C-alpha cells in the first residue's frame, strides 16, 4: 500500500472525520501515508470516500464504510489474519470517534 486518500466534502465533518480516523489508524499499520483532499466536481466517487492506492472502497450498505468493508477490500493483499486484526483496530477507532461526537453534543 502506498496511499490512503480521504475525499472529503467541504466543509468536512461527520463521515469525513470518521474516515480520517480510519486512515489515521490504518496508515501506520500498512506502512503508508494518508491525506484528506477536498472533493472536486469531477470526483470519480461522491464524497466522502476512501481510496487506497487509487481504488475507492465501496460501503456494503451504500452509505457508510464500516471496518468490515475496509478489511474486505484489503483482505486479498493482506490475508485473513491481518484483515481480522484491521477490523478490530478500525472498530476501536470508530468507537473513540463516536465517544468524542457524543461528548461534544
PDB file of N, CA and C in Angstrom:
ATOM      1  N   UNK A   1       0.837  -1.160   0.000  1.00  0.00           N
ATOM      2  CA  UNK A   1       0.000   0.000   0.000  1.00  0.00           C
ATOM      3  C   UNK A   1       0.893   1.238   0.000  1.00  0.00           C
ATOM      4  N   UNK A   2       0.481   2.234  -0.775  1.00  0.00           N
ATOM      5  CA  UNK A   2       1.254   3.473  -0.803  1.00  0.00           C
ATOM      6  C   UNK A   2       0.511   4.647  -0.204  1.00  0.00           C
ATOM      7  N   UNK A   3      -0.786   4.788  -0.543  1.00  0.00           N
ATOM      8  CA  UNK A   3      -1.506   5.983  -0.140  1.00  0.00           C
ATOM      9  C   UNK A   3      -2.958   5.680   0.191  1.00  0.00           C
ATOM     10  N   UNK A   4      -3.433   6.310   1.267  1.00  0.00           N
ATOM     11  CA  UNK A   4      -4.843   6.320   1.595  1.00  0.00           C
ATOM     12  C   UNK A   4      -5.294   7.760   1.436  1.00  0.00           C
ATOM     13  N   UNK A   5      -6.328   7.981   0.620  1.00  0.00           N
ATOM     14  CA  UNK A   5      -6.833   9.326   0.392  1.00  0.00           C
ATOM     15  C   UNK A   5      -8.290   9.375   0.811  1.00  0.00           C
ATOM     16  N   UNK A   6      -8.606  10.353   1.642  1.00  0.00           N
ATOM     17  CA  UNK A   6      -9.981  10.619   2.007  1.00  0.00           C
ATOM     18  C   UNK A   6     -10.454  11.733   1.095  1.00  0.00           C
ATOM     19  N   UNK A   7     -11.513  11.470   0.328  1.00  0.00           N
ATOM     20  CA  UNK A   7     -12.132  12.507  -0.493  1.00  0.00           C
ATOM     21  C   UNK A   7     -13.238  13.098   0.374  1.00  0.00           C
ATOM     22  N   UNK A   8     -13.075  14.368   0.759  1.00  0.00           N
ATOM     23  CA  UNK A   8     -13.943  14.978   1.759  1.00  0.00           C
ATOM     24  C   UNK A   8     -14.844  16.059   1.168  1.00  0.00           C
ATOM     25  N   UNK A   9     -16.015  16.165   1.759  1.00  0.00           N
ATOM     26  CA  UNK A   9     -16.904  17.281   1.459  1.00  0.00           C
ATOM     27  C   UNK A   9     -16.292  18.532   2.068  1.00  0.00           C
ATOM     28  N   UNK A  10     -16.722  19.680   1.591  1.00  0.00           N
ATOM     29  CA  UNK A  10     -16.268  20.944   2.155  1.00  0.00           C
ATOM     30  C   UNK A  10     -17.469  21.731   2.623  1.00  0.00           C
ATOM     31  N   UNK A  11     -17.584  22.088   3.871  1.00  0.00           N
ATOM     32  CA  UNK A  11     -16.641  21.741   4.923  1.00  0.00           C
ATOM     33  C   UNK A  11     -16.795  20.275   5.312  1.00  0.00           C
ATOM     34  N   UNK A  12     -15.726  19.707   5.808  1.00  0.00           N
ATOM     35  CA  UNK A  12     -15.775  18.297   6.200  1.00  0.00           C
ATOM     36  C   UNK A  12     -16.387  18.176   7.589  1.00  0.00           C
ATOM     37  N   UNK A  13     -16.827  16.982   7.908  1.00  0.00           N
ATOM     38  CA  UNK A  13     -17.423  16.695   9.210  1.00  0.00           C
ATOM     39  C   UNK A  13     -18.024  15.306   9.142  1.00  0.00           C
ATOM     40  N   UNK A  14     -18.633  14.848  10.197  1.00  0.00           N
ATOM     41  CA  UNK A  14     -19.333  13.567  10.201  1.00  0.00           C
ATOM     42  C   UNK A  14     -18.526  12.422   9.635  1.00  0.00           C
ATOM     43  N   UNK A  15     -19.016  11.880   8.524  1.00  0.00           N
ATOM     44  CA  UNK A  15     -18.345  10.726   7.919  1.00  0.00           C
ATOM     45  C   UNK A  15     -16.927  11.044   7.484  1.00  0.00           C
ATOM     46  N   UNK A  16     -16.679  12.266   7.025  1.00  0.00           N
ATOM     47  CA  UNK A  16     -15.316  12.648   6.632  1.00  0.00           C
ATOM     48  C   UNK A  16     -14.370  12.501   7.816  1.00  0.00           C
ATOM     49  N   UNK A  17     -14.821  12.967   8.981  1.00  0.00           N
ATOM     50  CA  UNK A  17     -13.993  12.839  10.174  1.00  0.00           C
ATOM     51  C   UNK A  17     -13.792  11.375  10.559  1.00  0.00           C
ATOM     52  N   UNK A  18     -14.856  10.588  10.465  1.00  0.00           N
ATOM     53  CA  UNK A  18     -14.738   9.152  10.763  1.00  0.00           C
ATOM     54  C   UNK A  18     -13.740   8.504   9.822  1.00  0.00           C
ATOM     55  N   UNK A  19     -13.839   8.793   8.534  1.00  0.00           N
ATOM     56  CA  UNK A  19     -12.926   8.196   7.566  1.00  0.00           C
ATOM     57  C   UNK A  19     -11.496   8.640   7.817  1.00  0.00           C
ATOM     58  N   UNK A  20     -11.322   9.881   8.276  1.00  0.00           N
ATOM     59  CA  UNK A  20      -9.987  10.337   8.655  1.00  0.00           C
ATOM     60  C   UNK A  20      -9.435   9.528   9.814  1.00  0.00           C
ATOM     61  N   UNK A  21     -10.301   9.199  10.766  1.00  0.00           N
ATOM     62  CA  UNK A  21      -9.881   8.352  11.893  1.00  0.00           C
ATOM     63  C   UNK A  21      -9.475   6.973  11.400  1.00  0.00           C
ATOM     64  N   UNK A  22     -10.257   6.433  10.473  1.00  0.00           N
ATOM     65  CA  UNK A  22      -9.878   5.136   9.891  1.00  0.00           C
ATOM     66  C   UNK A  22      -8.487   5.237   9.264  1.00  0.00           C
ATOM     67  N   UNK A  23      -8.251   6.286   8.484  1.00  0.00           N
ATOM     68  CA  UNK A  23      -6.964   6.443   7.805  1.00  0.00           C
ATOM     69  C   UNK A  23      -5.821   6.613   8.798  1.00  0.00           C
ATOM     70  N   UNK A  24      -6.043   7.390   9.869  1.00  0.00           N
ATOM     71  CA  UNK A  24      -5.013   7.561  10.905  1.00  0.00           C
ATOM     72  C   UNK A  24      -4.623   6.220  11.515  1.00  0.00           C
ATOM     73  N   UNK A  25      -5.609   5.355  11.716  1.00  0.00           N
ATOM     74  CA  UNK A  25      -5.328   4.042  12.295  1.00  0.00           C
ATOM     75  C   UNK A  25      -4.661   3.110  11.289  1.00  0.00           C
ATOM     76  N   UNK A  26      -5.105   3.177  10.046  1.00  0.00           N
ATOM     77  CA  UNK A  26      -4.596   2.259   9.020  1.00  0.00           C
ATOM     78  C   UNK A  26      -3.169   2.572   8.565  1.00  0.00           C
ATOM     79  N   UNK A  27      -2.875   3.837   8.355  1.00  0.00           N
ATOM     80  CA  UNK A  27      -1.603   4.210   7.725  1.00  0.00           C
ATOM     81  C   UNK A  27      -0.381   3.616   8.422  1.00  0.00           C
ATOM     82  N   UNK A  28      -0.246   3.742   9.747  1.00  0.00           N
ATOM     83  CA  UNK A  28       0.942   3.145  10.367  1.00  0.00           C
ATOM     84  C   UNK A  28       0.956   1.624  10.268  1.00  0.00           C
ATOM     85  N   UNK A  29      -0.209   1.025  10.342  1.00  0.00           N
ATOM     86  CA  UNK A  29      -0.293  -0.440  10.257  1.00  0.00           C
ATOM     87  C   UNK A  29       0.098  -0.930   8.874  1.00  0.00           C
ATOM     88  N   UNK A  30      -0.282  -0.161   7.842  1.00  0.00           N
ATOM     89  CA  UNK A  30       0.005  -0.568   6.463  1.00  0.00           C
ATOM     90  C   UNK A  30       1.323  -0.004   5.952  1.00  0.00           C
ATOM     91  N   UNK A  31       1.953   0.863   6.743  1.00  0.00           N
ATOM     92  CA  UNK A  31       3.221   1.446   6.329  1.00  0.00           C
ATOM     93  C   UNK A  31       3.074   2.399   5.161  1.00  0.00           C
ATOM     94  N   UNK A  32       1.990   3.184   5.172  1.00  0.00           N
ATOM     95  CA  UNK A  32       1.768   4.124   4.081  1.00  0.00           C
ATOM     96  C   UNK A  32       1.391   5.489   4.643  1.00  0.00           C
ATOM     97  N   UNK A  33       1.200   6.438   3.779  1.00  0.00           N
ATOM     98  CA  UNK A  33       0.791   7.763   4.206  1.00  0.00           C
ATOM     99  C   UNK A  33      -0.687   7.946   3.884  1.00  0.00           C
ATOM    100  N   UNK A  34      -1.280   8.973   4.490  1.00  0.00           N
ATOM    101  CA  UNK A  34      -2.664   9.282   4.174  1.00  0.00           C
ATOM    102  C   UNK A  34      -2.836  10.783   4.081  1.00  0.00           C
ATOM    103  N   UNK A  35      -3.870  11.201   3.370  1.00  0.00           N
ATOM    104  CA  UNK A  35      -4.172  12.609   3.231  1.00  0.00           C
ATOM    105  C   UNK A  35      -5.662  12.799   3.002  1.00  0.00           C
ATOM    106  N   UNK A  36      -6.134  13.990   3.324  1.00  0.00           N
ATOM    107  CA  UNK A  36      -7.520  14.340   3.072  1.00  0.00           C
ATOM    108  C   UNK A  36      -7.532  15.376   1.962  1.00  0.00           C
ATOM    109  N   UNK A  37      -8.349  15.132   0.946  1.00  0.00           N
ATOM    110  CA  UNK A  37      -8.451  16.058  -0.178  1.00  0.00           C
ATOM    111  C   UNK A  37      -9.902  16.499  -0.325  1.00  0.00           C
ATOM    112  N   UNK A  38     -10.106  17.753  -0.699  1.00  0.00           N
ATOM    113  CA  UNK A  38     -11.475  18.197  -0.945  1.00  0.00           C
ATOM    114  C   UNK A  38     -12.000  17.566  -2.234  1.00  0.00           C
ATOM    115  N   UNK A  39     -13.282  17.252  -2.236  1.00  0.00           N
ATOM    116  CA  UNK A  39     -13.896  16.696  -3.445  1.00  0.00           C
ATOM    117  C   UNK A  39     -13.954  17.772  -4.523  1.00  0.00           C
ATOM    118  N   UNK A  40     -13.832  17.345  -5.743  1.00  0.00           N
ATOM    119  CA  UNK A  40     -13.988  18.245  -6.880  1.00  0.00           C
ATOM    120  C   UNK A  40     -15.277  17.879  -7.597  1.00  0.00           C
ATOM    121  N   UNK A  41     -15.721  18.750  -8.469  1.00  0.00           N
ATOM    122  CA  UNK A  41     -16.970  18.482  -9.193  1.00  0.00           C
ATOM    123  C   UNK A  41     -16.882  17.226 -10.051  1.00  0.00           C
ATOM    124  N   UNK A  42     -15.666  16.899 -10.489  1.00  0.00           N
ATOM    125  CA  UNK A  42     -15.498  15.716 -11.333  1.00  0.00           C
ATOM    126  C   UNK A  42     -14.956  14.513 -10.553  1.00  0.00           C
ATOM    127  N   UNK A  43     -15.176  14.509  -9.226  1.00  0.00           N
ATOM    128  CA  UNK A  43     -14.689  13.394  -8.393  1.00  0.00           C
ATOM    129  C   UNK A  43     -15.251  12.073  -8.924  1.00  0.00           C
ATOM    130  N   UNK A  44     -14.405  11.035  -9.006  1.00  0.00           N
ATOM    131  CA  UNK A  44     -14.851   9.745  -9.537  1.00  0.00           C
ATOM    132  C   UNK A  44     -15.873   9.043  -8.642  1.00  0.00           C
ATOM    133  N   UNK A  45     -15.878   9.372  -7.362  1.00  0.00           N
ATOM    134  CA  UNK A  45     -16.880   8.838  -6.429  1.00  0.00           C
ATOM    135  C   UNK A  45     -17.378  10.000  -5.590  1.00  0.00           C
ATOM    136  N   UNK A  46     -18.646   9.968  -5.186  1.00  0.00           N
ATOM    137  CA  UNK A  46     -19.145  11.075  -4.367  1.00  0.00           C
ATOM    138  C   UNK A  46     -18.524  11.048  -2.975  1.00  0.00           C
ATOM    139  N   UNK A  47     -18.265  12.224  -2.427  1.00  0.00           N
ATOM    140  CA  UNK A  47     -17.673  12.269  -1.093  1.00  0.00           C
ATOM    141  C   UNK A  47     -18.709  11.990  -0.021  1.00  0.00           C
ATOM    142  N   UNK A  48     -18.283  11.605   1.134  1.00  0.00           N
ATOM    143  CA  UNK A  48     -16.916  11.248   1.471  1.00  0.00           C
ATOM    144  C   UNK A  48     -16.592   9.851   0.954  1.00  0.00           C
ATOM    145  N   UNK A  49     -15.323   9.615   0.734  1.00  0.00           N
ATOM    146  CA  UNK A  49     -14.884   8.321   0.225  1.00  0.00           C
ATOM    147  C   UNK A  49     -13.456   8.062   0.692  1.00  0.00           C
ATOM    148  N   UNK A  50     -13.097   6.801   0.720  1.00  0.00           N
ATOM    149  CA  UNK A  50     -11.710   6.393   0.983  1.00  0.00           C
ATOM    150  C   UNK A  50     -11.211   5.673  -0.255  1.00  0.00           C
ATOM    151  N   UNK A  51     -10.041   6.113  -0.704  1.00  0.00           N
ATOM    152  CA  UNK A  51      -9.373   5.456  -1.834  1.00  0.00           C
ATOM    153  C   UNK A  51      -8.040   4.930  -1.325  1.00  0.00           C
ATOM    154  N   UNK A  52      -7.770   3.682  -1.602  1.00  0.00           N
ATOM    155  CA  UNK A  52      -6.486   3.069  -1.247  1.00  0.00           C
ATOM    156  C   UNK A  52      -5.773   2.776  -2.550  1.00  0.00           C
ATOM    157  N   UNK A  53      -4.611   3.398  -2.715  1.00  0.00           N
ATOM    158  CA  UNK A  53      -3.839   3.277  -3.949  1.00  0.00           C
ATOM    159  C   UNK A  53      -4.711   3.534  -5.178  1.00  0.00           C
ATOM    160  N   UNK A  54      -5.575   4.551  -5.076  1.00  0.00           N
ATOM    161  CA  UNK A  54      -6.389   4.986  -6.208  1.00  0.00           C
ATOM    162  C   UNK A  54      -7.701   4.254  -6.397  1.00  0.00           C
ATOM    163  N   UNK A  55      -7.964   3.234  -5.590  1.00  0.00           N
ATOM    164  CA  UNK A  55      -9.192   2.441  -5.740  1.00  0.00           C
ATOM    165  C   UNK A  55     -10.145   2.768  -4.588  1.00  0.00           C
ATOM    166  N   UNK A  56     -11.359   3.187  -4.936  1.00  0.00           N
ATOM    167  CA  UNK A  56     -12.351   3.528  -3.919  1.00  0.00           C
ATOM    168  C   UNK A  56     -12.879   2.267  -3.247  1.00  0.00           C
ATOM    169  N   UNK A  57     -13.070   2.362  -1.941  1.00  0.00           N
ATOM    170  CA  UNK A  57     -13.681   1.267  -1.181  1.00  0.00           C
ATOM    171  C   UNK A  57     -15.173   1.554  -1.103  1.00  0.00           C
ATOM    172  N   UNK A  58     -15.973   0.601  -1.522  1.00  0.00           N
ATOM    173  CA  UNK A  58     -17.416   0.776  -1.551  1.00  0.00           C
ATOM    174  C   UNK A  58     -18.045   0.303  -0.247  1.00  0.00           C
ATOM    175  N   UNK A  59     -18.941   1.121   0.335  1.00  0.00           N
ATOM    176  CA  UNK A  59     -19.646   0.658   1.540  1.00  0.00           C
ATOM    177  C   UNK A  59     -20.692  -0.393   1.175  1.00  0.00           C
ATOM    178  N   UNK A  60     -20.726  -1.477   1.917  1.00  0.00           N
ATOM    179  CA  UNK A  60     -21.668  -2.568   1.639  1.00  0.00           C
ATOM    180  C   UNK A  60     -23.109  -2.093   1.744  1.00  0.00           C
ATOM    181  N   UNK A  61     -23.371  -1.155   2.667  1.00  0.00           N
ATOM    182  CA  UNK A  61     -24.738  -0.667   2.834  1.00  0.00           C
ATOM    183  C   UNK A  61     -25.054   0.503   1.912  1.00  0.00           C
ATOM    184  N   UNK A  62     -24.079   0.912   1.097  1.00  0.00           N
ATOM    185  CA  UNK A  62     -24.276   2.012   0.170  1.00  0.00           C
ATOM    186  C   UNK A  62     -24.169   3.389   0.805  1.00  0.00           C
ATOM    187  N   UNK A  63     -23.903   3.454   2.122  1.00  0.00           N
ATOM    188  CA  UNK A  63     -23.877   4.746   2.810  1.00  0.00           C
ATOM    189  C   UNK A  63     -22.602   5.033   3.571  1.00  0.00           C
ATOM    190  N   UNK A  64     -22.276   4.168   4.537  1.00  0.00           N
ATOM    191  CA  UNK A  64     -21.157   4.435   5.444  1.00  0.00           C
ATOM    192  C   UNK A  64     -20.193   3.259   5.436  1.00  0.00           C
ATOM    193  N   UNK A  65     -18.913   3.555   5.235  1.00  0.00           N
ATOM    194  CA  UNK A  65     -17.904   2.498   5.287  1.00  0.00           C
ATOM    195  C   UNK A  65     -17.767   1.963   6.697  1.00  0.00           C
ATOM    196  N   UNK A  66     -17.773   0.664   6.801  1.00  0.00           N
ATOM    197  CA  UNK A  66     -17.567   0.009   8.088  1.00  0.00           C
ATOM    198  C   UNK A  66     -16.150  -0.558   8.133  1.00  0.00           C
ATOM    199  N   UNK A  67     -15.676  -0.903   9.326  1.00  0.00           N
ATOM    200  CA  UNK A  67     -14.390  -1.584   9.418  1.00  0.00           C
ATOM    201  C   UNK A  67     -14.355  -2.863   8.566  1.00  0.00           C
ATOM    202  N   UNK A  68     -15.480  -3.569   8.512  1.00  0.00           N
ATOM    203  CA  UNK A  68     -15.547  -4.805   7.728  1.00  0.00           C
ATOM    204  C   UNK A  68     -15.396  -4.527   6.235  1.00  0.00           C
ATOM    205  N   UNK A  69     -15.977  -3.403   5.751  1.00  0.00           N
ATOM    206  CA  UNK A  69     -15.833  -3.040   4.336  1.00  0.00           C
ATOM    207  C   UNK A  69     -14.372  -2.813   3.980  1.00  0.00           C
ATOM    208  N   UNK A  70     -13.677  -2.089   4.847  1.00  0.00           N
ATOM    209  CA  UNK A  70     -12.274  -1.773   4.587  1.00  0.00           C
ATOM    210  C   UNK A  70     -11.432  -3.047   4.631  1.00  0.00           C
ATOM    211  N   UNK A  71     -11.667  -3.879   5.628  1.00  0.00           N
ATOM    212  CA  UNK A  71     -10.920  -5.134   5.738  1.00  0.00           C
ATOM    213  C   UNK A  71     -11.181  -6.043   4.543  1.00  0.00           C
ATOM    214  N   UNK A  72     -12.425  -6.097   4.087  1.00  0.00           N
ATOM    215  CA  UNK A  72     -12.752  -6.939   2.926  1.00  0.00           C
ATOM    216  C   UNK A  72     -12.003  -6.457   1.686  1.00  0.00           C
ATOM    217  N   UNK A  73     -11.883  -5.148   1.541  1.00  0.00           N
ATOM    218  CA  UNK A  73     -11.158  -4.583   0.401  1.00  0.00           C
ATOM    219  C   UNK A  73      -9.667  -4.938   0.461  1.00  0.00           C
ATOM    220  N   UNK A  74      -9.112  -4.921   1.670  1.00  0.00           N
ATOM    221  CA  UNK A  74      -7.677  -5.158   1.837  1.00  0.00           C
ATOM    222  C   UNK A  74      -7.309  -6.628   2.019  1.00  0.00           C
ATOM    223  N   UNK A  75      -8.287  -7.474   2.295  1.00  0.00           N
ATOM    224  CA  UNK A  75      -8.035  -8.892   2.570  1.00  0.00           C
ATOM    225  C   UNK A  75      -7.198  -9.588   1.488  1.00  0.00           C
ATOM    226  N   UNK A  76      -7.483  -9.410   0.189  1.00  0.00           N
ATOM    227  CA  UNK A  76      -6.667 -10.101  -0.821  1.00  0.00           C
ATOM    228  C   UNK A  76      -5.177  -9.766  -0.742  1.00  0.00           C
ATOM    229  N   UNK A  77      -4.860  -8.530  -0.394  1.00  0.00           N
ATOM    230  CA  UNK A  77      -3.449  -8.120  -0.319  1.00  0.00           C
ATOM    231  C   UNK A  77      -2.802  -8.494   1.001  1.00  0.00           C
ATOM    232  N   UNK A  78      -3.606  -8.537   2.082  1.00  0.00           N
ATOM    233  CA  UNK A  78      -3.030  -8.718   3.415  1.00  0.00           C
ATOM    234  C   UNK A  78      -3.204 -10.106   4.001  1.00  0.00           C
ATOM    235  N   UNK A  79      -4.215 -10.824   3.560  1.00  0.00           N
ATOM    236  CA  UNK A  79      -4.507 -12.134   4.134  1.00  0.00           C
ATOM    237  C   UNK A  79      -5.560 -12.036   5.219  1.00  0.00           C
ATOM    238  N   UNK A  80      -6.098 -13.182   5.595  1.00  0.00           N
ATOM    239  CA  UNK A  80      -7.214 -13.261   6.531  1.00  0.00           C
ATOM    240  C   UNK A  80      -6.863 -12.749   7.929  1.00  0.00           C
ATOM    241  N   UNK A  81      -5.749 -13.198   8.481  1.00  0.00           N
ATOM    242  CA  UNK A  81      -5.398 -12.808   9.852  1.00  0.00           C
ATOM    243  C   UNK A  81      -5.182 -11.298   9.963  1.00  0.00           C
ATOM    244  N   UNK A  82      -4.480 -10.714   9.018  1.00  0.00           N
ATOM    245  CA  UNK A  82      -4.241  -9.274   9.049  1.00  0.00           C
ATOM    246  C   UNK A  82      -5.536  -8.497   8.851  1.00  0.00           C
ATOM    247  N   UNK A  83      -6.419  -8.989   8.001  1.00  0.00           N
ATOM    248  CA  UNK A  83      -7.709  -8.326   7.782  1.00  0.00           C
ATOM    249  C   UNK A  83      -8.548  -8.344   9.058  1.00  0.00           C
ATOM    250  N   UNK A  84      -8.541  -9.460   9.757  1.00  0.00           N
ATOM    251  CA  UNK A  84      -9.284  -9.539  11.019  1.00  0.00           C
ATOM    252  C   UNK A  84      -8.706  -8.577  12.055  1.00  0.00           C
ATOM    253  N   UNK A  85      -7.403  -8.459  12.099  1.00  0.00           N
ATOM    254  CA  UNK A  85      -6.773  -7.518  13.024  1.00  0.00           C
ATOM    255  C   UNK A  85      -7.144  -6.079  12.661  1.00  0.00           C
ATOM    256  N   UNK A  86      -7.283  -5.786  11.373  1.00  0.00           N
ATOM    257  CA  UNK A  86      -7.683  -4.448  10.953  1.00  0.00           C
ATOM    258  C   UNK A  86      -9.095  -4.122  11.401  1.00  0.00           C
ATOM    259  N   UNK A  87      -9.990  -5.097  11.334  1.00  0.00           N
ATOM    260  CA  UNK A  87     -11.369  -4.863  11.792  1.00  0.00           C
ATOM    261  C   UNK A  87     -11.350  -4.400  13.238  1.00  0.00           C
ATOM    262  N   UNK A  88     -10.601  -5.074  14.065  1.00  0.00           N
ATOM    263  CA  UNK A  88     -10.508  -4.715  15.482  1.00  0.00           C
ATOM    264  C   UNK A  88      -9.923  -3.311  15.657  1.00  0.00           C
ATOM    265  N   UNK A  89      -8.858  -3.012  14.950  1.00  0.00           N
ATOM    266  CA  UNK A  89      -8.224  -1.704  15.006  1.00  0.00           C
ATOM    267  C   UNK A  89      -9.200  -0.609  14.589  1.00  0.00           C
ATOM    268  N   UNK A  90      -9.924  -0.835  13.497  1.00  0.00           N
ATOM    269  CA  UNK A  90     -10.847   0.166  12.977  1.00  0.00           C
ATOM    270  C   UNK A  90     -12.094   0.300  13.844  1.00  0.00           C
ATOM    271  N   UNK A  91     -12.536  -0.789  14.443  1.00  0.00           N
ATOM    272  CA  UNK A  91     -13.663  -0.695  15.372  1.00  0.00           C
ATOM    273  C   UNK A  91     -13.287   0.161  16.573  1.00  0.00           C
ATOM    274  N   UNK A  92     -12.067   0.022  17.057  1.00  0.00           N
ATOM    275  CA  UNK A  92     -11.588   0.861  18.165  1.00  0.00           C
ATOM    276  C   UNK A  92     -11.564   2.337  17.752  1.00  0.00           C
ATOM    277  N   UNK A  93     -11.076   2.614  16.542  1.00  0.00           N
ATOM    278  CA  UNK A  93     -11.034   3.992  16.049  1.00  0.00           C
ATOM    279  C   UNK A  93     -12.445   4.559  15.933  1.00  0.00           C
ATOM    280  N   UNK A  94     -13.381   3.753  15.441  1.00  0.00           N
ATOM    281  CA  UNK A  94     -14.772   4.202  15.307  1.00  0.00           C
ATOM    282  C   UNK A  94     -15.391   4.479  16.675  1.00  0.00           C
ATOM    283  N   UNK A  95     -15.139   3.609  17.631  1.00  0.00           N
ATOM    284  CA  UNK A  95     -15.691   3.794  18.978  1.00  0.00           C
ATOM    285  C   UNK A  95     -15.158   5.066  19.628  1.00  0.00           C
ATOM    286  N   UNK A  96     -13.866   5.334  19.481  1.00  0.00           N
ATOM    287  CA  UNK A  96     -13.290   6.564  20.037  1.00  0.00           C
ATOM    288  C   UNK A  96     -13.919   7.793  19.387  1.00  0.00           C
ATOM    289  N   UNK A  97     -14.097   7.748  18.073  1.00  0.00           N
ATOM    290  CA  UNK A  97     -14.714   8.853  17.347  1.00  0.00           C
ATOM    291  C   UNK A  97     -16.147   9.060  17.819  1.00  0.00           C
ATOM    292  N   UNK A  98     -16.901   7.976  17.964  1.00  0.00           N
ATOM    293  CA  UNK A  98     -18.294   8.086  18.421  1.00  0.00           C
ATOM    294  C   UNK A  98     -18.361   8.669  19.830  1.00  0.00           C
ATOM    295  N   UNK A  99     -17.455   8.260  20.705  1.00  0.00           N
ATOM    296  CA  UNK A  99     -17.418   8.801  22.067  1.00  0.00           C
ATOM    297  C   UNK A  99     -17.169  10.317  22.042  1.00  0.00           C
ATOM    298  N   UNK A 100     -16.262  10.748  21.171  1.00  0.00           N
ATOM    299  CA  UNK A 100     -15.967  12.178  21.069  1.00  0.00           C
ATOM    300  C   UNK A 100     -17.164  12.949  20.515  1.00  0.00           C
ATOM    301  N   UNK A 101     -17.836  12.390  19.513  1.00  0.00           N
ATOM    302  CA  UNK A 101     -19.005  13.047  18.932  1.00  0.00           C
ATOM    303  C   UNK A 101     -20.111  13.164  19.969  1.00  0.00           C
ATOM    304  N   UNK A 102     -20.345  12.090  20.703  1.00  0.00           N
ATOM    305  CA  UNK A 102     -21.384  12.109  21.739  1.00  0.00           C
ATOM    306  C   UNK A 102     -21.017  13.074  22.855  1.00  0.00           C
ATOM    307  N   UNK A 103     -19.749  13.141  23.220  1.00  0.00           N
ATOM    308  CA  UNK A 103     -19.295  14.051  24.260  1.00  0.00           C
ATOM    309  C   UNK A 103     -19.414  15.511  23.868  1.00  0.00           C
ATOM    310  N   UNK A 104     -19.329  15.785  22.559  1.00  0.00           N
ATOM    311  CA  UNK A 104     -19.436  17.160  22.070  1.00  0.00           C
ATOM    312  C   UNK A 104     -20.886  17.618  21.943  1.00  0.00           C
ATOM    313  N   UNK A 105     -21.816  16.691  22.021  1.00  0.00           N
ATOM    314  CA  UNK A 105     -23.240  17.047  21.862  1.00  0.00           C
ATOM    315  C   UNK A 105     -23.807  17.696  23.084  1.00  0.00           C
TER     316      UNK A 105
END
